[in-house]
mmCIF file of C-alpha atoms and ligand atoms in Angstrom:
data_model
loop_
_atom_site.group_PDB
_atom_site.id
_atom_site.type_symbol
_atom_site.label_atom_id
_atom_site.label_comp_id
_atom_site.label_asym_id
_atom_site.label_seq_id
_atom_site.Cartn_x
_atom_site.Cartn_y
_atom_site.Cartn_z
ATOM 1 C CA MET T 1 348.032 -63.722 -61.380
ATOM 2 C CA SER T 2 351.014 -65.729 -60.149
ATOM 3 C CA ASN T 3 351.712 -66.873 -63.702
ATOM 4 C CA GLU T 4 351.427 -63.306 -64.973
ATOM 5 C CA ILE T 5 353.824 -61.938 -62.353
ATOM 6 C CA ASP T 6 356.247 -64.827 -62.933
ATOM 7 C CA LEU T 7 356.408 -63.898 -66.617
ATOM 8 C CA LEU T 8 356.948 -60.230 -65.830
ATOM 9 C CA PHE T 9 359.454 -60.791 -63.012
ATOM 10 C CA PRO T 10 362.649 -61.203 -65.112
ATOM 11 C CA LYS T 11 361.924 -57.833 -66.731
ATOM 12 C CA MET T 12 361.498 -56.168 -63.328
ATOM 13 C CA VAL T 13 364.797 -57.694 -62.193
ATOM 14 C CA ALA T 14 366.472 -56.336 -65.350
ATOM 15 C CA HIS T 15 365.045 -52.840 -64.622
ATOM 16 C CA ARG T 16 366.228 -53.060 -61.025
ATOM 17 C CA ARG T 17 369.745 -54.136 -61.924
ATOM 18 C CA HIS T 18 370.096 -51.490 -64.616
ATOM 19 C CA LEU T 19 368.972 -48.780 -62.179
ATOM 20 C CA HIS T 20 371.193 -50.235 -59.477
ATOM 21 C CA GLN T 21 374.254 -50.021 -61.722
ATOM 22 C CA HIS T 22 373.440 -46.425 -62.711
ATOM 23 C CA PRO T 23 372.499 -44.661 -59.485
ATOM 24 C CA GLU T 24 372.054 -40.875 -59.401
ATOM 25 C CA LEU T 25 371.906 -38.425 -56.517
ATOM 26 C CA SER T 26 368.825 -36.451 -55.457
ATOM 27 C CA TYR T 27 367.708 -33.771 -57.970
ATOM 28 C CA LYS T 28 370.196 -35.174 -60.526
ATOM 29 C CA GLU T 29 368.279 -38.272 -61.681
ATOM 30 C CA PHE T 30 368.556 -37.409 -65.394
ATOM 31 C CA GLU T 31 369.500 -40.843 -66.804
ATOM 32 C CA THR T 32 367.041 -42.529 -64.470
ATOM 33 C CA THR T 33 364.270 -40.215 -65.673
ATOM 34 C CA ALA T 34 365.140 -40.923 -69.312
ATOM 35 C CA TYR T 35 365.044 -44.679 -68.628
ATOM 36 C CA ILE T 36 361.622 -44.446 -66.957
ATOM 37 C CA ILE T 37 360.207 -42.318 -69.769
ATOM 38 C CA LYS T 38 361.454 -44.796 -72.362
ATOM 39 C CA VAL T 39 359.665 -47.693 -70.652
ATOM 40 C CA LEU T 40 356.461 -45.742 -70.023
ATOM 41 C CA SER T 41 356.155 -44.227 -73.470
ATOM 42 C CA THR T 42 356.583 -47.672 -75.049
ATOM 43 C CA LEU T 43 353.645 -48.748 -72.893
ATOM 44 C CA GLY T 44 351.607 -45.749 -74.044
ATOM 45 C CA TYR T 45 351.316 -43.733 -70.831
ATOM 46 C CA GLU T 46 350.592 -39.994 -70.827
ATOM 47 C CA ILE T 47 353.787 -38.410 -69.479
ATOM 48 C CA HIS T 48 354.094 -35.256 -67.364
ATOM 49 C CA ARG T 49 357.333 -33.599 -66.254
ATOM 50 C CA PRO T 50 356.415 -31.230 -63.389
ATOM 51 C CA LEU T 51 360.057 -31.083 -62.210
ATOM 52 C CA GLU T 52 363.439 -31.240 -63.886
ATOM 53 C CA THR T 53 363.810 -34.909 -62.924
ATOM 54 C CA GLY T 54 361.179 -37.516 -62.167
ATOM 55 C CA VAL T 55 358.018 -38.418 -64.050
ATOM 56 C CA VAL T 56 354.284 -38.386 -63.451
ATOM 57 C CA ALA T 57 352.507 -40.846 -65.772
ATOM 58 C CA VAL T 58 348.781 -41.315 -66.271
ATOM 59 C CA LEU T 59 346.740 -44.355 -67.250
ATOM 60 C CA ASN T 60 343.215 -43.626 -68.524
ATOM 61 C CA PRO T 61 343.802 -39.848 -68.669
ATOM 62 C CA GLU T 62 340.441 -39.222 -70.355
ATOM 63 C CA VAL T 63 338.414 -41.156 -67.753
ATOM 64 C CA LYS T 64 336.395 -38.998 -65.344
ATOM 65 C CA SER T 65 336.329 -41.241 -62.280
ATOM 66 C CA SER T 66 335.319 -40.312 -58.733
ATOM 67 C CA LYS T 67 338.452 -42.098 -57.514
ATOM 68 C CA VAL T 68 341.880 -41.248 -58.887
ATOM 69 C CA LEU T 69 344.595 -43.409 -57.360
ATOM 70 C CA ALA T 70 348.219 -42.303 -57.233
ATOM 71 C CA PHE T 71 351.038 -44.830 -56.744
ATOM 72 C CA ARG T 72 354.401 -43.393 -55.793
ATOM 73 C CA ALA T 73 357.963 -44.701 -56.206
ATOM 74 C CA ASP T 74 361.062 -42.672 -55.298
ATOM 75 C CA ILE T 75 364.008 -42.879 -57.702
ATOM 76 C CA ASP T 76 367.113 -41.302 -56.116
ATOM 77 C CA ALA T 77 370.283 -42.912 -54.724
ATOM 78 C CA LEU T 78 372.714 -41.980 -51.934
ATOM 79 C CA PRO T 79 376.279 -40.608 -51.708
ATOM 80 C CA ILE T 80 377.674 -43.962 -50.497
ATOM 81 C CA SER T 81 380.461 -46.195 -51.836
ATOM 82 C CA GLU T 82 378.788 -49.524 -52.340
ATOM 83 C CA GLU T 83 380.045 -52.894 -51.068
ATOM 84 C CA GLY T 84 378.551 -56.353 -51.063
ATOM 85 C CA ASP T 85 379.266 -59.781 -52.534
ATOM 86 C CA ALA T 86 375.671 -60.615 -53.356
ATOM 87 C CA LYS T 87 375.535 -57.650 -55.729
ATOM 88 C CA GLN T 88 378.825 -58.356 -57.548
ATOM 89 C CA ALA T 89 377.020 -58.835 -60.863
ATOM 90 C CA PHE T 90 375.354 -55.441 -60.736
ATOM 91 C CA LEU T 91 377.287 -53.156 -58.363
ATOM 92 C CA SER T 92 377.102 -49.380 -58.863
ATOM 93 C CA LYS T 93 379.116 -48.063 -61.788
ATOM 94 C CA ASN T 94 379.032 -44.492 -60.426
ATOM 95 C CA PRO T 95 381.814 -44.185 -57.825
ATOM 96 C CA GLY T 96 380.575 -42.864 -54.504
ATOM 97 C CA VAL T 97 376.904 -43.146 -55.457
ATOM 98 C CA ALA T 98 374.729 -46.168 -54.712
ATOM 99 C CA HIS T 99 371.173 -47.371 -54.280
ATOM 100 C CA CYS T 100 371.552 -48.280 -50.625
ATOM 101 C CA CYS T 101 367.947 -47.513 -49.703
ATOM 102 C CA GLY T 102 366.117 -49.722 -52.211
ATOM 103 C CA HIS T 103 364.749 -46.898 -54.366
ATOM 104 C CA ASP T 104 365.997 -48.816 -57.434
ATOM 105 C CA MET T 105 363.584 -51.573 -56.448
ATOM 106 C CA HIS T 106 360.735 -49.140 -55.788
ATOM 107 C CA THR T 107 361.222 -47.803 -59.320
ATOM 108 C CA ALA T 108 361.621 -51.231 -60.958
ATOM 109 C CA ASN T 109 358.539 -52.464 -59.137
ATOM 110 C CA MET T 110 356.503 -49.484 -60.333
ATOM 111 C CA LEU T 111 357.672 -50.033 -63.917
ATOM 112 C CA GLY T 112 356.400 -53.604 -63.536
ATOM 113 C CA VAL T 113 353.135 -52.251 -62.140
ATOM 114 C CA ALA T 114 352.870 -49.945 -65.164
ATOM 115 C CA GLU T 115 353.062 -52.975 -67.444
ATOM 116 C CA LEU T 116 350.543 -54.959 -65.369
ATOM 117 C CA LEU T 117 348.074 -52.063 -65.391
ATOM 118 C CA LYS T 118 348.436 -51.715 -69.126
ATOM 119 C CA ALA T 119 347.654 -55.421 -69.591
ATOM 120 C CA HIS T 120 344.479 -54.972 -67.520
ATOM 121 C CA GLN T 121 343.520 -51.516 -68.800
ATOM 122 C CA ALA T 122 340.120 -52.673 -70.091
ATOM 123 C CA GLU T 123 339.115 -53.744 -66.562
ATOM 124 C CA ILE T 124 340.423 -50.632 -64.784
ATOM 125 C CA LYS T 125 337.669 -48.053 -64.294
ATOM 126 C CA HIS T 126 339.720 -45.335 -62.600
ATOM 127 C CA LYS T 127 342.318 -42.890 -63.697
ATOM 128 C CA ILE T 128 345.662 -44.075 -62.271
ATOM 129 C CA VAL T 129 348.617 -41.767 -61.653
ATOM 130 C CA LEU T 130 352.139 -43.168 -61.296
ATOM 131 C CA ILE T 131 354.556 -40.860 -59.509
ATOM 132 C CA PHE T 132 358.255 -41.534 -60.119
ATOM 133 C CA GLN T 133 359.485 -39.040 -57.562
ATOM 134 C CA PRO T 134 362.991 -37.576 -57.407
ATOM 135 C CA ALA T 135 364.952 -36.573 -54.321
ATOM 136 C CA GLU T 136 363.428 -38.423 -51.392
ATOM 137 C CA GLU T 137 366.781 -38.312 -49.625
ATOM 138 C CA LYS T 138 367.415 -34.584 -49.592
ATOM 139 C CA LEU T 139 365.547 -31.539 -48.301
ATOM 140 C CA PRO T 140 363.266 -29.907 -49.326
ATOM 141 C CA GLY T 141 362.222 -33.308 -50.754
ATOM 142 C CA GLY T 142 360.858 -34.266 -54.157
ATOM 143 C CA GLY T 143 357.512 -35.140 -52.557
ATOM 144 C CA ARG T 144 357.116 -31.563 -51.430
ATOM 145 C CA LEU T 145 358.068 -30.177 -54.853
ATOM 146 C CA ILE T 146 355.631 -32.503 -56.656
ATOM 147 C CA MET T 147 352.850 -31.359 -54.313
ATOM 148 C CA GLU T 148 353.773 -27.702 -54.839
ATOM 149 C CA SER T 149 353.771 -28.183 -58.627
ATOM 150 C CA GLY T 150 350.011 -28.783 -58.427
ATOM 151 C CA ILE T 151 350.114 -31.669 -60.919
ATOM 152 C CA LEU T 152 348.363 -34.161 -58.630
ATOM 153 C CA GLN T 153 345.596 -31.682 -57.797
ATOM 154 C CA LYS T 154 345.139 -30.991 -61.519
ATOM 155 C CA LEU T 155 344.874 -34.712 -62.233
ATOM 156 C CA GLY T 156 342.232 -34.986 -59.490
ATOM 157 C CA VAL T 157 344.107 -37.472 -57.272
ATOM 158 C CA THR T 158 341.945 -38.733 -54.379
ATOM 159 C CA GLU T 159 344.170 -41.379 -52.724
ATOM 160 C CA VAL T 160 347.888 -42.088 -52.637
ATOM 161 C CA TYR T 161 349.831 -45.301 -51.951
ATOM 162 C CA GLY T 162 353.518 -46.107 -51.661
ATOM 163 C CA LEU T 163 355.944 -48.596 -50.180
ATOM 164 C CA HIS T 164 359.473 -48.964 -48.904
ATOM 165 C CA THR T 165 361.651 -52.071 -48.946
ATOM 166 C CA SER T 166 362.256 -53.334 -45.424
ATOM 167 C CA PRO T 167 365.404 -55.139 -44.266
ATOM 168 C CA LYS T 168 363.563 -55.961 -41.020
ATOM 169 C CA HIS T 169 360.812 -58.045 -42.624
ATOM 170 C CA SER T 170 361.292 -61.237 -44.611
ATOM 171 C CA VAL T 171 360.324 -61.700 -48.239
ATOM 172 C CA GLY T 172 356.663 -62.605 -48.554
ATOM 173 C CA THR T 173 355.454 -60.202 -45.898
ATOM 174 C CA ILE T 174 353.959 -56.710 -45.780
ATOM 175 C CA ALA T 175 354.273 -54.660 -42.583
ATOM 176 C CA LEU T 176 352.109 -51.656 -41.787
ATOM 177 C CA LYS T 177 350.032 -49.796 -39.239
ATOM 178 C CA SER T 178 347.311 -47.174 -39.190
ATOM 179 C CA GLY T 179 348.123 -43.702 -37.883
ATOM 180 C CA PRO T 180 351.711 -42.556 -37.244
ATOM 181 C CA LEU T 181 354.176 -44.758 -39.160
ATOM 182 C CA MET T 182 357.308 -42.643 -39.591
ATOM 183 C CA ALA T 183 358.631 -39.579 -37.775
ATOM 184 C CA ARG T 184 359.313 -35.937 -38.659
ATOM 185 C CA PRO T 185 363.057 -35.739 -39.360
ATOM 186 C CA ASP T 186 363.900 -32.105 -38.561
ATOM 187 C CA GLU T 187 367.514 -30.963 -38.728
ATOM 188 C CA PHE T 188 369.537 -28.347 -36.908
ATOM 189 C CA ILE T 189 372.959 -26.729 -36.900
ATOM 190 C CA LEU T 190 374.142 -25.551 -33.497
ATOM 191 C CA THR T 191 377.111 -23.209 -33.470
ATOM 192 C CA ILE T 192 379.017 -22.560 -30.235
ATOM 193 C CA LYS T 193 380.914 -19.290 -30.408
ATOM 194 C CA GLY T 194 383.953 -18.739 -28.211
ATOM 195 C CA ARG T 195 387.056 -16.622 -28.561
ATOM 196 C CA GLY T 196 390.151 -18.194 -30.071
ATOM 197 C CA GLY T 197 393.570 -18.148 -28.492
ATOM 198 C CA HIS T 198 396.693 -20.047 -27.507
ATOM 199 C CA ALA T 199 396.131 -23.471 -26.023
ATOM 200 C CA ALA T 200 398.601 -22.583 -23.262
ATOM 201 C CA ALA T 201 396.589 -19.499 -22.228
ATOM 202 C CA PRO T 202 392.943 -20.629 -21.914
ATOM 203 C CA HIS T 203 392.257 -17.769 -19.453
ATOM 204 C CA ASP T 204 392.716 -15.301 -22.316
ATOM 205 C CA ALA T 205 390.284 -17.207 -24.552
ATOM 206 C CA VAL T 206 386.732 -18.614 -24.417
ATOM 207 C CA ASP T 207 387.048 -22.295 -25.257
ATOM 208 C CA PRO T 208 384.101 -23.381 -27.438
ATOM 209 C CA ILE T 209 385.198 -27.035 -27.220
ATOM 210 C CA VAL T 210 384.629 -27.164 -23.470
ATOM 211 C CA ILE T 211 381.294 -25.371 -23.922
ATOM 212 C CA ALA T 212 380.295 -27.801 -26.684
ATOM 213 C CA ALA T 213 381.125 -30.783 -24.478
ATOM 214 C CA GLN T 214 378.779 -29.445 -21.781
ATOM 215 C CA VAL T 215 376.075 -28.678 -24.319
ATOM 216 C CA VAL T 216 376.161 -32.167 -25.888
ATOM 217 C CA THR T 217 375.866 -33.773 -22.476
ATOM 218 C CA THR T 218 373.087 -31.484 -21.258
ATOM 219 C CA ILE T 219 371.046 -31.839 -24.459
ATOM 220 C CA GLN T 220 370.671 -35.544 -23.605
ATOM 221 C CA SER T 221 368.143 -34.524 -20.952
ATOM 222 C CA VAL T 222 365.967 -32.406 -23.245
ATOM 223 C CA VAL T 223 363.744 -35.336 -24.224
ATOM 224 C CA SER T 224 363.724 -37.023 -20.820
ATOM 225 C CA ARG T 225 362.946 -33.797 -18.876
ATOM 226 C CA THR T 226 360.806 -31.682 -21.214
ATOM 227 C CA VAL T 227 358.792 -34.121 -23.358
ATOM 228 C CA ASP T 228 355.644 -35.849 -22.128
ATOM 229 C CA PRO T 229 356.806 -39.442 -21.452
ATOM 230 C CA THR T 230 353.848 -40.859 -23.395
ATOM 231 C CA GLU T 231 355.071 -39.102 -26.539
ATOM 232 C CA SER T 232 358.019 -40.199 -28.724
ATOM 233 C CA ALA T 233 360.997 -37.975 -29.496
ATOM 234 C CA VAL T 234 364.701 -38.318 -30.229
ATOM 235 C CA VAL T 235 367.499 -35.748 -30.277
ATOM 236 C CA THR T 236 370.798 -36.878 -31.810
ATOM 237 C CA ILE T 237 373.955 -34.890 -32.506
ATOM 238 C CA GLY T 238 375.435 -36.638 -35.540
ATOM 239 C CA SER T 239 378.389 -34.381 -36.256
ATOM 240 C CA ILE T 240 380.693 -32.126 -34.254
ATOM 241 C CA HIS T 241 383.550 -30.066 -35.639
ATOM 242 C CA GLY T 242 385.897 -27.593 -33.977
ATOM 243 C CA GLY T 243 389.550 -26.723 -34.155
ATOM 244 C CA THR T 244 392.360 -27.856 -36.423
ATOM 245 C CA VAL T 245 395.520 -28.405 -34.366
ATOM 246 C CA HIS T 246 396.547 -29.410 -30.837
ATOM 247 C CA ASN T 247 397.806 -26.022 -29.645
ATOM 248 C CA VAL T 248 395.074 -23.584 -30.721
ATOM 249 C CA ILE T 249 391.765 -22.838 -29.037
ATOM 250 C CA PRO T 250 389.342 -22.370 -31.963
ATOM 251 C CA GLU T 251 386.776 -19.614 -32.433
ATOM 252 C CA LYS T 252 383.798 -21.923 -32.769
ATOM 253 C CA VAL T 253 382.424 -25.439 -32.780
ATOM 254 C CA GLU T 254 379.699 -26.520 -35.156
ATOM 255 C CA MET T 255 377.334 -29.378 -34.420
ATOM 256 C CA LYS T 256 374.747 -30.939 -36.690
ATOM 257 C CA GLY T 257 371.843 -32.894 -35.322
ATOM 258 C CA THR T 258 368.352 -34.160 -35.868
ATOM 259 C CA VAL T 259 365.104 -33.972 -33.904
ATOM 260 C CA ARG T 260 362.602 -36.801 -34.515
ATOM 261 C CA THR T 261 358.986 -36.425 -33.441
ATOM 262 C CA PHE T 262 355.468 -37.004 -34.763
ATOM 263 C CA ARG T 263 354.281 -33.422 -34.230
ATOM 264 C CA LYS T 264 355.495 -30.099 -35.561
ATOM 265 C CA GLU T 265 354.673 -28.263 -32.324
ATOM 266 C CA LEU T 266 356.712 -30.728 -30.284
ATOM 267 C CA ALA T 267 359.673 -30.460 -32.688
ATOM 268 C CA GLU T 268 359.550 -26.671 -32.362
ATOM 269 C CA LYS T 269 359.381 -26.867 -28.581
ATOM 270 C CA ILE T 270 362.407 -29.195 -28.502
ATOM 271 C CA SER T 271 364.435 -26.981 -30.835
ATOM 272 C CA HIS T 272 363.604 -23.959 -28.653
ATOM 273 C CA THR T 273 364.748 -25.874 -25.550
ATOM 274 C CA ILE T 274 368.000 -26.898 -27.255
ATOM 275 C CA GLU T 275 368.671 -23.282 -28.184
ATOM 276 C CA GLN T 276 367.934 -21.965 -24.673
ATOM 277 C CA THR T 277 370.068 -24.689 -23.080
ATOM 278 C CA ALA T 278 373.010 -24.061 -25.406
ATOM 279 C CA LYS T 279 372.805 -20.285 -24.973
ATOM 280 C CA GLY T 280 372.588 -20.605 -21.174
ATOM 281 C CA ILE T 281 375.641 -22.835 -20.964
ATOM 282 C CA ALA T 282 377.597 -20.740 -23.484
ATOM 283 C CA HIS T 283 376.796 -17.498 -21.642
ATOM 284 C CA ALA T 284 377.989 -19.005 -18.359
ATOM 285 C CA PHE T 285 381.389 -19.532 -19.999
ATOM 286 C CA GLY T 286 381.425 -16.113 -21.677
ATOM 287 C CA GLY T 287 380.559 -17.438 -25.129
ATOM 288 C CA ASP T 288 377.391 -17.653 -27.178
ATOM 289 C CA ALA T 289 375.339 -20.180 -29.126
ATOM 290 C CA GLU T 290 373.256 -19.968 -32.259
ATOM 291 C CA LEU T 291 370.732 -22.510 -33.503
ATOM 292 C CA GLN T 292 369.605 -22.886 -37.084
ATOM 293 C CA PHE T 293 366.534 -25.127 -37.249
ATOM 294 C CA ASP T 294 365.613 -26.621 -40.630
ATOM 295 C CA PRO T 295 362.159 -28.190 -40.684
ATOM 296 C CA GLY T 296 362.234 -31.575 -42.431
ATOM 297 C CA TYR T 297 359.422 -33.740 -43.737
ATOM 298 C CA PRO T 298 356.141 -34.049 -41.872
ATOM 299 C CA ALA T 299 355.375 -37.362 -40.149
ATOM 300 C CA VAL T 300 353.987 -40.229 -42.248
ATOM 301 C CA ILE T 301 350.468 -40.768 -40.898
ATOM 302 C CA ASN T 302 348.440 -43.567 -42.506
ATOM 303 C CA THR T 303 344.711 -43.054 -43.058
ATOM 304 C CA PRO T 304 342.794 -45.925 -41.363
ATOM 305 C CA GLU T 305 340.426 -46.498 -44.336
ATOM 306 C CA THR T 306 343.125 -46.790 -47.030
ATOM 307 C CA THR T 307 345.256 -48.898 -44.672
ATOM 308 C CA ASP T 308 342.304 -51.288 -44.280
ATOM 309 C CA ILE T 309 342.148 -51.559 -48.077
ATOM 310 C CA ILE T 310 345.816 -52.653 -48.185
ATOM 311 C CA ARG T 311 345.246 -55.097 -45.310
ATOM 312 C CA GLY T 312 342.340 -56.653 -47.217
ATOM 313 C CA ILE T 313 344.338 -57.003 -50.435
ATOM 314 C CA VAL T 314 347.369 -58.559 -48.706
ATOM 315 C CA LYS T 315 345.201 -61.116 -46.881
ATOM 316 C CA GLU T 316 343.297 -61.949 -50.041
ATOM 317 C CA LEU T 317 346.421 -62.368 -52.181
ATOM 318 C CA TYR T 318 348.842 -63.917 -49.693
ATOM 319 C CA GLY T 319 346.887 -64.965 -46.612
ATOM 320 C CA GLU T 320 346.725 -63.706 -43.045
ATOM 321 C CA GLN T 321 350.306 -64.768 -42.222
ATOM 322 C CA ALA T 322 351.736 -62.366 -44.835
ATOM 323 C CA LEU T 323 350.402 -59.327 -42.977
ATOM 324 C CA ILE T 324 352.503 -57.940 -40.122
ATOM 325 C CA GLU T 325 350.790 -55.403 -37.884
ATOM 326 C CA MET T 326 353.465 -53.043 -36.572
ATOM 327 C CA GLU T 327 353.015 -52.184 -32.907
ATOM 328 C CA LYS T 328 355.165 -49.084 -33.039
ATOM 329 C CA PRO T 329 356.085 -46.461 -35.613
ATOM 330 C CA ILE T 330 359.726 -45.987 -36.610
ATOM 331 C CA MET T 331 361.742 -42.797 -36.123
ATOM 332 C CA ALA T 332 363.102 -42.606 -39.695
ATOM 333 C CA GLY T 333 361.531 -40.011 -41.999
ATOM 334 C CA GLU T 334 359.952 -40.137 -45.487
ATOM 335 C CA ASP T 335 358.771 -37.367 -47.773
ATOM 336 C CA PHE T 336 355.737 -39.493 -48.735
ATOM 337 C CA ALA T 337 354.264 -37.523 -45.822
ATOM 338 C CA PHE T 338 353.766 -34.469 -48.084
ATOM 339 C CA TYR T 339 351.201 -36.375 -50.176
ATOM 340 C CA GLN T 340 349.376 -37.462 -47.037
ATOM 341 C CA GLU T 341 349.054 -33.861 -45.864
ATOM 342 C CA GLU T 342 346.557 -33.392 -48.681
ATOM 343 C CA PHE T 343 345.304 -36.851 -49.690
ATOM 344 C CA PRO T 344 344.220 -39.887 -47.705
ATOM 345 C CA GLY T 345 346.745 -42.643 -48.230
ATOM 346 C CA THR T 346 348.896 -45.451 -46.950
ATOM 347 C CA PHE T 347 352.615 -46.134 -46.929
ATOM 348 C CA PHE T 348 353.663 -49.697 -46.151
ATOM 349 C CA PHE T 349 356.804 -51.796 -45.784
ATOM 350 C CA LEU T 350 357.640 -54.527 -48.257
ATOM 351 C CA GLY T 351 359.557 -57.433 -46.738
ATOM 352 C CA THR T 352 362.830 -57.757 -48.672
ATOM 353 C CA SER T 353 365.026 -59.420 -46.069
ATOM 354 C CA SER T 354 366.682 -62.778 -46.779
ATOM 355 C CA GLU T 355 369.948 -64.519 -45.890
ATOM 356 C CA GLU T 356 370.449 -65.994 -49.396
ATOM 357 C CA THR T 357 370.850 -62.560 -51.003
ATOM 358 C CA GLN T 358 372.569 -61.038 -47.938
ATOM 359 C CA SER T 359 369.625 -58.657 -47.672
ATOM 360 C CA VAL T 360 370.078 -58.189 -43.957
ATOM 361 C CA PHE T 361 371.873 -54.845 -43.667
ATOM 362 C CA PRO T 362 370.027 -51.700 -42.554
ATOM 363 C CA TRP T 363 368.987 -48.856 -44.863
ATOM 364 C CA HIS T 364 371.924 -46.632 -45.954
ATOM 365 C CA HIS T 365 374.500 -49.345 -45.169
ATOM 366 C CA PRO T 366 377.149 -49.807 -47.942
ATOM 367 C CA LYS T 367 376.122 -53.479 -48.140
ATOM 368 C CA TYR T 368 372.382 -52.753 -48.190
ATOM 369 C CA ASN T 369 370.565 -55.115 -50.528
ATOM 370 C CA ALA T 370 366.902 -55.941 -51.034
ATOM 371 C CA ASP T 371 365.759 -59.382 -52.150
ATOM 372 C CA GLU T 372 364.269 -58.952 -55.606
ATOM 373 C CA ASN T 373 361.575 -61.543 -54.911
ATOM 374 C CA GLY T 374 359.840 -58.854 -52.875
ATOM 375 C CA MET T 375 358.695 -57.297 -56.158
ATOM 376 C CA LYS T 376 356.616 -60.408 -56.908
ATOM 377 C CA ILE T 377 354.640 -59.639 -53.769
ATOM 378 C CA ALA T 378 354.463 -55.866 -54.240
ATOM 379 C CA ALA T 379 353.381 -55.402 -57.857
ATOM 380 C CA PRO T 380 350.126 -57.427 -57.638
ATOM 381 C CA ILE T 381 349.014 -55.302 -54.658
ATOM 382 C CA PHE T 382 348.992 -52.181 -56.841
ATOM 383 C CA LEU T 383 347.180 -54.006 -59.653
ATOM 384 C CA ARG T 384 344.518 -55.119 -57.169
ATOM 385 C CA LEU T 385 344.196 -51.541 -55.875
ATOM 386 C CA ALA T 386 343.659 -50.313 -59.431
ATOM 387 C CA LEU T 387 341.020 -52.999 -60.076
ATOM 388 C CA SER T 388 339.149 -52.277 -56.829
HETATM 389 NI NI1 NI Z 1 364.463 -44.748 -48.699
#
């Protein structure tokens, strides 16, 4: 195996660097899709196009197996201007767009997996479905649209697996846990409505900036005072806008925020509390508040049985020390959750952190980088899953 992956590795690196230099935003991954299709059709995969971008490819399409495994990689990039010395040789060529979340590596890894599976096709008894999913970064989420397209149900998928590069875990390790792994990232827009006027005559106006200041401060107690302390939740206001000049009281202030939880009911309760709190404060000042709540992805919840399968494979391939059991879930979101709403499955973190390649920055940082050696660890796990 190690020899086989060593031979394949330079090709995976070439895929990764090509994708890294040509990043595309969510729902606009046209070149990326064409690149993936070119590689997969050369390998002889059956290709499906359930959405405008992205690809679903099938190995052994004619096989009627009781198990049909789906492996998912997301393919989209972010609206970020890239920086970073370690990536000088292959920095983004699309200004303002960059793979700063490692999806280029997820895709390159899965293209490598496609080649590995092909080489072992005679030994693989199941139908295998490779999902190259668009738009992980933007609501409603490519994962949701793939599920709604019905393609996976039609192909008879029974289990789904996926990974994300992790800047928190070093190369050579896999980190995971059963049960809740990643949170529901719901979003909201909170508008505070006042009445505009001259800055020198606040008594003739209703100042939405003062109201907004009170609301932001008070919202900090929503989690601490209304959520069961044994449950996890976060409320963050990430953006606040109101007014244009120093001598005008504006009509309104708009805030954008996120609610992170592991349960839909809790997220809805929190959003209701935010709305009531904002309205109450606004009314006291003679203004009003309006909340628009946009449900995000569900929480990523790993099935214990499929997670045990991954644990077994990691220990077998790389030894006990390669497996990191996470004690706590993380509050970031992932649209892999949509697959898990219907199929048992596991999402895990691939260690891609290293000092040598400056792969130490967090996800979505302009200097984000993932150590390519992580792919040597990742690809064989999917081959072993397919052979199981
Ligand atoms: Ni990501």
